Every structure is written in structure tokens, then in C-alpha cells.
Coordinates of C-alpha atoms in Angstrom, one line a residue:
M1 CA 71.2 97.6 63.4
G2 CA 70.0 97.4 67.4
D3 CA 67.5 94.7 66.2
T4 CA 70.0 92.6 64.6
T5 CA 72.0 92.7 67.3
T6 CA 69.6 91.9 70.0
S7 CA 68.3 88.9 68.1
T8 CA 71.9 87.6 67.4
T9 CA 72.6 87.7 70.8
A10 CA 69.3 86.1 71.7
S11 CA 70.0 83.1 69.5
K12 CA 73.2 82.5 70.9
V13 CA 71.7 82.7 74.4
D14 CA 69.1 80.4 73.3
D15 CA 71.5 77.7 72.3
A16 CA 73.3 78.1 75.5
S17 CA 70.2 78.2 77.8
V18 CA 70.5 74.6 78.8
L19 CA 73.4 75.6 81.1
H20 CA 73.1 76.2 84.5
P21 CA 73.2 79.9 85.2
Y22 CA 76.3 79.5 87.4
R23 CA 78.4 77.7 84.6
K24 CA 79.4 81.2 83.0
R25 CA 82.7 80.3 81.3
K26 CA 80.8 79.2 78.1
F27 CA 78.5 82.3 78.3
F28 CA 81.6 84.7 78.5
F29 CA 83.1 82.9 75.3
E30 CA 79.8 83.5 73.4
L31 CA 79.8 87.0 74.6
A32 CA 83.3 87.7 73.3
E33 CA 82.3 86.0 70.0
L34 CA 79.6 88.1 69.6
L35 CA 81.5 91.3 70.2
G36 CA 83.9 90.0 67.5
E37 CA 86.8 88.8 69.5
P38 CA 86.3 85.0 69.7
P39 CA 89.1 83.5 72.5
R40 CA 91.7 82.0 70.4
R41 CA 92.0 78.8 72.8
C42 CA 88.5 77.7 71.5
L43 CA 89.0 77.8 67.8
S44 CA 90.6 74.8 67.3
R45 CA 90.7 72.6 70.5
R46 CA 89.3 69.7 69.1
H47 CA 92.3 69.4 66.8
R48 CA 94.9 69.3 69.6
S49 CA 95.8 66.5 71.9
R50 CA 94.9 66.6 75.5
R51 CA 98.3 67.2 76.6
E52 CA 98.9 70.2 74.4
Q53 CA 95.5 71.6 75.8
E54 CA 96.8 71.1 79.2
T55 CA 100.1 72.7 78.5
E56 CA 98.4 75.7 77.0
L57 CA 96.1 76.0 80.1
V58 CA 99.0 75.6 82.6
N59 CA 101.3 78.2 80.7
G60 CA 98.2 80.6 80.3
D61 CA 97.6 80.6 84.1
C62 CA 101.4 81.0 84.9
A63 CA 101.5 84.1 82.5
R64 CA 98.2 85.5 84.1
R65 CA 99.6 85.2 87.5
Q66 CA 102.9 86.8 86.5
S67 CA 101.4 89.8 84.9
A68 CA 98.6 90.3 87.7
P69 CA 99.0 93.6 89.7
P70 CA 100.0 93.0 93.3
E71 CA 96.9 92.5 95.6
L72 CA 96.7 94.8 98.5
V73 CA 96.6 92.7 101.6
D74 CA 94.7 95.0 103.8
Y75 CA 92.2 96.5 101.3
W76 CA 88.9 94.5 101.7
D77 CA 86.2 96.3 99.9
S78 CA 84.8 94.4 97.1
D79 CA 84.7 97.7 94.8
Q80 CA 81.2 96.7 93.5
M81 CA 78.4 99.3 93.1
C82 CA 75.7 96.7 93.9
E83 CA 75.4 93.4 96.1
G84 CA 78.2 90.8 95.2
T85 CA 75.5 88.2 93.9
P86 CA 72.8 89.6 91.9
C87 CA 69.4 87.7 92.4
W88 CA 69.0 87.1 88.7
L89 CA 72.0 84.6 88.7
D90 CA 70.0 82.2 90.4
E91 CA 66.9 81.0 88.3
E92 CA 65.3 79.3 91.1
R93 CA 64.9 82.4 93.2
T94 CA 61.5 83.7 93.4
K95 CA 61.7 86.6 95.9
C96 CA 64.8 89.1 96.4
A97 CA 66.3 89.4 99.5
V98 CA 68.0 92.6 99.0
H99 CA 65.8 95.0 97.1
K100 CA 62.8 94.6 99.2
E101 CA 61.0 97.7 98.3
P102 CA 59.9 98.4 94.9
V103 CA 63.1 99.4 92.4
L104 CA 62.1 102.9 90.5
C105 CA 64.6 102.1 87.9
P106 CA 64.8 98.4 87.5
M107 CA 67.0 98.6 84.1
L108 CA 69.3 101.0 85.6
L109 CA 69.8 98.7 88.3
F110 CA 70.4 95.8 86.0
C111 CA 72.9 97.8 84.1
M112 CA 74.9 98.4 87.3
Q113 CA 74.9 95.0 88.3
V114 CA 76.1 93.9 85.0
M115 CA 78.8 96.3 85.1
D116 CA 79.9 94.8 88.4
E117 CA 79.6 91.2 87.2
F118 CA 81.8 91.7 83.9
I119 CA 84.3 93.8 85.5
A120 CA 84.8 91.4 88.4
Y121 CA 85.0 88.2 86.0
N122 CA 87.4 89.9 83.2
T123 CA 89.6 91.4 86.1
H124 CA 90.2 87.9 87.4
T125 CA 90.8 86.1 84.2
R126 CA 92.7 89.2 82.7
Q127 CA 90.8 89.5 79.6
E128 CA 89.0 92.3 77.7
A129 CA 91.1 95.0 79.2
W130 CA 89.9 97.9 77.2
R131 CA 86.2 96.7 77.7
V132 CA 86.7 96.6 81.3
A133 CA 88.0 100.1 81.2
A134 CA 84.9 101.1 79.2
C135 CA 82.6 99.2 81.5
R136 CA 84.4 101.2 84.7
L137 CA 83.6 104.4 83.2
A138 CA 80.0 103.7 82.2
Q139 CA 79.6 102.6 86.0
G140 CA 80.2 105.8 87.1
V141 CA 77.6 107.2 84.5
F142 CA 75.2 104.8 86.0
V143 CA 75.8 105.5 89.6
A144 CA 75.4 109.3 89.3
R145 CA 71.7 108.5 87.5
W146 CA 71.2 106.2 90.4
D147 CA 72.1 109.2 93.0
A148 CA 70.2 111.5 90.8
Q149 CA 67.0 109.0 91.1
L150 CA 67.4 108.8 95.0
L151 CA 67.5 112.6 95.3
G152 CA 64.6 112.9 92.8
A153 CA 66.4 115.6 90.9
G154 CA 64.9 116.1 87.6
S155 CA 63.3 113.4 85.1
S156 CA 63.2 109.6 85.6
Q157 CA 66.9 108.3 85.4
E158 CA 65.7 104.8 83.9
I159 CA 67.4 103.3 81.0
E160 CA 65.6 102.4 77.8
L161 CA 68.0 99.9 76.5
Q162 CA 66.4 99.2 72.9
D163 CA 66.9 103.0 72.3
F164 CA 70.5 102.9 72.9
L165 CA 71.0 99.7 71.2
Q166 CA 69.2 101.1 67.9
R167 CA 71.3 104.5 68.5
K168 CA 68.0 106.4 68.9
A169 CA 69.6 107.8 72.1
A170 CA 73.4 108.3 73.4
L171 CA 74.6 108.5 76.9
V172 CA 78.0 110.3 77.4
G173 CA 80.5 108.2 78.9
V174 CA 78.7 104.9 78.0
A175 CA 80.4 103.1 74.8
Y176 CA 78.0 101.3 72.4
D177 CA 80.1 98.1 73.2
V178 CA 78.9 98.6 77.0
W179 CA 75.1 98.6 75.6
R180 CA 75.9 95.2 73.7
I181 CA 77.3 93.7 76.8
V182 CA 74.3 94.8 78.9
A183 CA 71.7 93.4 75.9
A184 CA 73.9 90.1 76.0
Y185 CA 73.5 89.4 79.9
W186 CA 70.0 90.7 79.6
D187 CA 68.9 88.3 76.7
R188 CA 70.4 85.5 79.0
Y189 CA 68.9 86.3 82.5
K190 CA 65.9 88.4 81.7
Q191 CA 63.4 85.5 82.7
N192 CA 65.2 85.6 86.0
Y193 CA 65.2 89.4 86.9
L194 CA 62.4 89.8 89.7
H195 CA 62.3 93.7 89.5
N196 CA 60.7 93.8 86.1
Q197 CA 57.2 94.5 85.4
E198 CA 57.0 92.2 82.2
L199 CA 57.4 88.4 82.4
Y200 CA 59.8 86.5 80.5
F201 CA 59.8 82.8 80.1
A202 CA 62.7 80.8 78.9
T203 CA 62.4 78.9 75.4
T204 CA 64.2 75.8 77.0
H205 CA 64.3 74.3 80.3
S206 CA 68.0 74.8 82.1
D207 CA 69.7 71.7 82.9
H208 CA 70.1 71.3 86.8
A209 CA 72.4 68.1 86.4
G210 CA 75.5 70.3 86.9
G211 CA 74.1 72.4 89.6
A212 CA 76.5 70.5 92.3
Q213 CA 79.4 71.3 90.0
S214 CA 79.5 75.0 90.3
S215 CA 82.2 76.8 88.5
K216 CA 85.3 78.1 90.0
W217 CA 84.2 81.6 89.5
A218 CA 80.8 80.9 91.1
C219 CA 83.0 79.3 94.1
M220 CA 84.9 82.6 94.1
R221 CA 82.0 84.6 94.3
D222 CA 80.4 82.9 97.2
Y223 CA 83.7 83.3 99.1
A224 CA 84.0 86.8 98.4
H225 CA 81.0 87.3 100.9
I226 CA 83.2 86.8 103.6
Y227 CA 84.6 90.0 104.7
G228 CA 88.5 90.2 104.3
L229 CA 89.0 87.4 102.2
R230 CA 91.1 88.4 99.2
A231 CA 90.5 87.3 95.6
S232 CA 93.5 85.2 95.5
Q233 CA 92.7 83.3 98.6
A234 CA 89.0 82.7 97.4
A235 CA 90.5 81.2 94.5
Q236 CA 92.5 79.0 96.4
L237 CA 89.8 77.9 98.3
A238 CA 87.8 77.2 94.9
D239 CA 90.8 74.9 93.8
A240 CA 90.6 73.0 97.4
T241 CA 87.0 72.2 96.9
A242 CA 87.7 70.4 93.7
S243 CA 90.4 68.2 95.5
V244 CA 89.9 66.2 98.7
E245 CA 93.7 66.0 99.2
R246 CA 94.1 69.4 100.3
A247 CA 92.6 68.7 103.8
S248 CA 94.4 71.5 105.3
S249 CA 92.4 73.9 103.1
F250 CA 89.3 72.4 104.1
D251 CA 90.3 72.9 107.6
F252 CA 90.4 76.4 106.8
L253 CA 87.2 76.6 105.0
C254 CA 85.3 75.1 107.9
A255 CA 86.8 77.7 110.3
L256 CA 85.4 80.3 107.9
L257 CA 81.8 79.3 108.6
A258 CA 82.3 81.5 111.7
A259 CA 83.8 84.3 109.6
I260 CA 82.0 87.7 109.3
H261 CA 79.7 87.7 106.4
R262 CA 78.5 90.5 104.5
Q263 CA 75.0 91.5 104.8
V264 CA 73.7 93.9 102.1
V265 CA 72.0 97.6 102.6
S266 CA 71.0 100.1 100.7
Q267 CA 72.6 103.7 100.4
P268 CA 69.9 105.5 102.4
E269 CA 70.3 102.9 105.2
W270 CA 74.1 103.2 105.0
K271 CA 73.6 106.9 105.4
I272 CA 71.8 106.4 108.4
V273 CA 74.4 104.5 110.2
F274 CA 77.3 106.5 109.3
N275 CA 75.6 110.0 110.3
T276 CA 74.7 108.1 113.6
V277 CA 78.6 107.5 113.9
V278 CA 79.7 111.0 112.9
I279 CA 76.8 112.5 115.5
H280 CA 78.2 110.4 118.7
L281 CA 82.3 111.0 117.9
Q282 CA 81.6 114.7 117.2
K283 CA 79.7 115.0 120.4
W284 CA 82.5 113.1 122.3
H285 CA 84.8 115.1 121.1
P286 CA 84.4 118.0 118.1
G287 CA 88.1 118.1 117.0
V288 CA 87.7 114.4 115.8
G289 CA 87.2 113.9 111.9
V290 CA 85.0 111.1 110.5
F291 CA 85.3 110.0 106.9
P292 CA 83.5 107.4 104.8
C293 CA 85.7 105.0 102.9
G294 CA 85.1 102.1 100.2
S295 CA 82.4 101.9 97.8
F296 CA 79.8 103.7 99.7
S297 CA 81.9 106.9 99.4
R298 CA 82.1 106.3 96.0
G299 CA 78.3 106.2 95.3
A300 CA 77.4 102.5 95.6
A301 CA 73.8 101.9 95.6
Y302 CA 74.2 98.9 97.7
G303 CA 76.9 97.3 100.2
S304 CA 77.6 95.4 103.2
T305 CA 80.3 97.8 105.3
I306 CA 80.3 100.9 107.0
D307 CA 83.8 101.6 106.4
V308 CA 84.8 104.6 108.6
L309 CA 88.2 106.5 109.1
V310 CA 88.7 108.6 112.3
A311 CA 91.1 111.2 111.9
L312 CA 92.4 112.2 115.5
P313 CA 93.2 115.7 116.6
D314 CA 96.4 117.2 116.8
A315 CA 96.1 117.6 120.3
P316 CA 95.5 115.0 122.6
V317 CA 92.0 113.8 122.8
R318 CA 92.5 114.3 126.9
P319 CA 94.3 117.4 127.9
R320 CA 97.3 117.1 129.9
T321 CA 97.6 113.4 129.2
R322 CA 99.8 112.1 126.6
R323 CA 98.7 108.8 125.3
A324 CA 100.1 106.2 122.7
P325 CA 98.2 105.8 119.7
A326 CA 96.8 102.5 120.7
V327 CA 95.5 104.0 123.7
R328 CA 93.9 106.8 121.8
Y329 CA 92.3 104.3 119.5
E330 CA 90.8 102.8 122.7
D331 CA 89.3 106.2 123.5
V332 CA 87.4 106.3 120.4
V333 CA 86.3 102.6 120.6
G334 CA 85.1 103.5 124.2
A335 CA 83.2 106.4 122.8
L336 CA 81.5 104.4 120.3
A337 CA 80.7 101.5 123.0
T338 CA 79.2 104.1 125.5
A339 CA 76.9 105.5 122.9
G340 CA 75.9 101.9 122.3
I341 CA 76.8 101.8 118.8
V342 CA 79.3 98.9 119.1
Q343 CA 80.0 96.3 121.5
T344 CA 83.5 95.5 122.4
A345 CA 82.7 91.7 123.0
Q346 CA 82.0 91.8 119.3
E347 CA 85.3 93.6 118.3
H348 CA 87.5 91.6 115.7
R349 CA 91.0 93.2 116.2
M350 CA 92.7 93.6 112.7
G351 CA 96.0 95.6 113.8
P352 CA 97.0 98.2 116.4
T353 CA 94.3 101.0 115.0
R354 CA 92.1 99.0 113.2
S355 CA 88.9 96.6 114.2
L356 CA 85.9 95.1 112.8
F357 CA 82.5 95.2 114.6
V358 CA 79.2 93.4 114.1
M359 CA 76.4 96.0 114.7
P360 CA 72.9 94.8 114.8
F361 CA 71.0 96.9 112.6
K362 CA 67.0 96.5 112.0
K363 CA 66.7 92.6 111.4
T364 CA 70.4 91.8 110.3
A365 CA 73.9 92.9 111.3
L366 CA 76.5 95.2 109.5
I367 CA 80.1 95.3 109.5
L368 CA 81.9 98.4 111.0
D369 CA 85.4 98.7 109.7
L370 CA 86.7 101.2 111.8
K371 CA 90.2 102.6 111.2
V372 CA 91.9 105.3 113.6
F373 CA 94.9 107.6 112.4
E374 CA 97.0 110.5 113.6
Q375 CA 97.8 113.3 111.1
P376 CA 99.3 113.6 108.5
K377 CA 99.1 109.5 108.2
T378 CA 95.0 110.2 108.1
W379 CA 95.2 111.7 104.7
F380 CA 97.4 109.0 103.0
A381 CA 95.0 106.6 104.7
L382 CA 91.9 108.2 103.5
V383 CA 93.2 107.9 99.6
Y384 CA 94.1 104.2 100.4
F385 CA 90.9 103.2 102.0
T386 CA 88.6 104.8 99.7
G387 CA 89.7 102.9 96.8
P388 CA 89.1 101.5 94.4
Q389 CA 92.0 99.0 94.3
S390 CA 93.1 99.5 90.6
F391 CA 93.3 103.4 91.6
V392 CA 95.2 102.8 94.9
R393 CA 97.8 100.8 93.0
E394 CA 98.0 103.2 90.3
F395 CA 98.3 106.2 92.7
F396 CA 100.8 105.2 95.2
S397 CA 102.9 103.6 92.5
A398 CA 103.3 107.2 91.0
L399 CA 103.5 108.7 94.4
L400 CA 106.6 106.3 95.3
Q401 CA 107.8 106.3 91.9
L402 CA 108.0 102.4 92.0
S403 CA 106.1 99.3 91.7
L404 CA 104.1 98.2 94.7
R405 CA 106.0 94.6 94.0
E406 CA 109.3 96.3 95.5
L407 CA 107.8 96.7 98.9
S408 CA 108.1 94.3 101.8
E409 CA 104.2 93.6 101.3
P410 CA 101.6 95.5 99.4
S411 CA 99.8 97.1 102.4
F412 CA 99.1 100.6 103.8
D413 CA 101.8 100.5 106.4
A414 CA 104.3 99.4 103.9
I415 CA 103.3 102.2 101.6
Y416 CA 103.4 104.9 104.2
L417 CA 106.7 103.6 105.6
K418 CA 108.2 103.9 102.2
A419 CA 106.5 107.4 101.4
T420 CA 108.4 108.8 104.6
E421 CA 111.6 107.6 103.1
V422 CA 111.0 109.1 99.7
L423 CA 109.3 112.1 100.6
G424 CA 110.9 113.0 104.0
F425 CA 109.3 113.9 107.1
E426 CA 109.1 117.4 106.4
R427 CA 107.0 117.0 103.1
L428 CA 104.6 114.6 105.0
A429 CA 104.2 116.9 107.9
A430 CA 103.0 119.7 106.0
V431 CA 100.2 117.6 104.4
E432 CA 96.8 118.9 105.7
S433 CA 94.4 117.3 103.5
E434 CA 93.5 114.7 100.9
K435 CA 94.4 117.3 98.2
D436 CA 97.7 117.8 99.4
V437 CA 98.4 114.0 99.0
F438 CA 97.2 114.5 95.2
T439 CA 99.5 117.2 94.7
L440 CA 102.5 115.2 96.2
A441 CA 101.6 112.7 93.5
G442 CA 101.5 115.4 90.7
R443 CA 97.8 114.7 90.1
E444 CA 94.7 116.9 90.5
Y445 CA 92.4 116.0 92.8
L446 CA 89.6 113.7 92.1
L447 CA 86.1 113.2 94.1
P448 CA 85.8 109.8 95.2
A449 CA 83.0 109.2 92.7
Y450 CA 85.4 109.7 89.9
R451 CA 88.2 107.4 91.0
R452 CA 88.6 104.4 88.7

């Protein structure tokens, strides 16, 4: 059965190999057809008029926007376990700029990259909901194997794809359809994968005539490399690039050239930087708590941001002196600046107690997303900024017993303000840990790695 599936996938991919690698829409239709669920819009399109096709597309987009969950305005993590754009998406690339060292488990890395790509695309298009859920679960399994490989625990964690396709082996938490998705991507992009020992050659040459006309999804992926740009904003910019009439959008796009771009580092490198921040802040004041947030706190193999949350102690940082929260935040920034970790000239203030810093690291620059809170607000912020966004929406909707759409805006400050109204100050004041926040929501505590 595995051989038949693989050969079927390969034949479909060979027929579509003339497409530019960034023109992904047709590939996803082929993938859906391979998995037994061809999109209905494609079945009889040639038998409908142009007006009917346009009406269907417009209605579909409207329905998708109405059913889409609210987008958290101050949550900027990409929720990906690897780099935003895998090297195998570009067949012209001959050297990977991210994975400079030899990759110990190349197929395991490919599986994690495929999960990121499949989840991101189908979350955006609001398709394949149950397969997206299966891929989220499988991603956690792959990340755990990657961590075990880094720690050198046990035997090799490499994936033998054919064994799983032929049902000779099974991996708890990874559905068979997930292996079929990985196989479809592998057949399509294996000749572009730079971390495999075996060479693969495409049977036909790719047509680059449409290379300048990249798909909307490819444009959105490119814009996602700008830290702080949300998916909805990236979609608007992708639409703007197709129309010269929206000059204001192009002006905004030009302004983004000076924006903060994500630079990818590995998990071991991230730990070095994070531990440096912890050591200096603990040396400055032992009562300060320092916590990781974002994808790295959930076990990401590669990422771009040192996402740090600082919990201020109950007592004032400087005895006998009461200072406003903003001033106490400045004390934290001052301690990091004194240690040479950040430069105040490179500070991008995003709120009263939140800033982005551009930190030099080796031959590149990293983003430090620094957030400072007092207790008990710290513990709610830790749940919020640890993510992922899908978990955050579900968790706080259950905590507040209402949809986040009913808030003034879907942001952390709005959520915490509503929590004080719903739960009362006394219940909030009793919160002393992240586990207490889970208890208020009526849920068992989940480690960050298991939040989906």
C-alpha cells in the first residue's frame, strides 16, 4: 500500500512539476485530491460562466472572513517550530543559510518543516480542519524527537518515511494521513532538499516564466518575516502588490523596508542568549523572575525571537522608593543596558512595559521582545504570550466565558481588564503561579510543549 501511495503521489507531482515552486495553490488541490477530498470548486469550473466563478470566490472569501477566529493584535509569534521559509521551497538555492551545520536527522527536520507549512497554509485558507489538528499533534511528536536528538538521549530519532508509509512502523501521535502529507511534499520537493545525502533530479524542468508573479500565499510568507506584522496585514499587503491603485498601501510597504526582520537561530543558540539575560537580571536583583515565551518555550527547533517575560517582585526593586510600573520597567531595561545586552538607542517601544530590541549576535542580529509585568498580571501574561495563538484564544474564551470578539479588541490588556471584571480582584490577587490561572479556567495545567 505504501509503494502505491508513493508512486501515485509522484505521478501527480510529475504532472505538476512544470509549476514554479511558489505557485502552491494547484499543489494543495492535488494534495487534497490524493487524500480523497478534491475541492468542490474545481470539479466543474469549466462548465460555469466567469460571473458565476467570481461570485463563488467572493462569497467564499466573505464566509471565510466571518468564520475566522479573532486575530490577537499583540501576539506576534509565528507559532512555527522551524524557520518561516524552508530552503526547499526555492529550487534555485544551492546553499542553506539557516542550517549551516550538518543536520543529524534530515528527514525529521523535513517533517517538522512540512507540518509548519501545511498548518500555516490551511489555517489561512480555513481548509482541512481535522488534518490541521492531526498535524498539530504530530508536530509535537516530531519536536519531542528533535529535542531528544539534541540531548543525545537514546538511539537515533531519524524518520524512515517508507516504513511508516508501508505500515511497517508506527509512531504514537502521528496519524497515517500525516505520513501521506509528508510523502506528497517529499515527492514534490525532494530534489530541492539540501540536507539529504542522496541526490534527486526532477524529471522535467520547472517553468520560471511565472516566477515574477508569485502567489498571494508566497507574498504573505515573505511579509511574515517582518516582526509584528500580523497575518491579516500581510494579506492586505499581498493584495496591494497586485494593484497599483492602492498607493497608500505601497507607501506603507516602502516604510516596512526599515522594519525589524526575523533572523533565524537554532535552539542551542537561543538558549545561550536567554541564559545570558537570566544571569544578568538575577545578578541585578535576585527577586526578579525571567520566563521564556513564544515558540522556543514550546520546543521550537529554529526561531527568530528571544521572547522574554520579566516578573517584577512584590517589593519595590529599590527599597524605600515606590516607583510607577513604567519606571520599574525602565529599571529592568537599565540593568540589561548596563550589562551590554541591549542598547537603548535600538529600543522600539511597543507599550508601557514592552519593547523590541535589536541585539547583535555573532554575524547576525536577533530580536529581543521584552515584556515586564507585576504580579499577578505576570501569570496571565505568561499563558498569553507562551502561545500558540489557537490555544490562547480557546483558553481565555473559556476563562472569561465569552468570545474574544466581544472585547474592545483582542489583546492581552483587554483580556486582563475583562478578567478583573469577571473574576474579581480578590480571586486575581490569589493567583501565585501559571497553574493557578489554569485552575481559574477549570483546566489541568499543561506544559508549554503540549499546548496546541
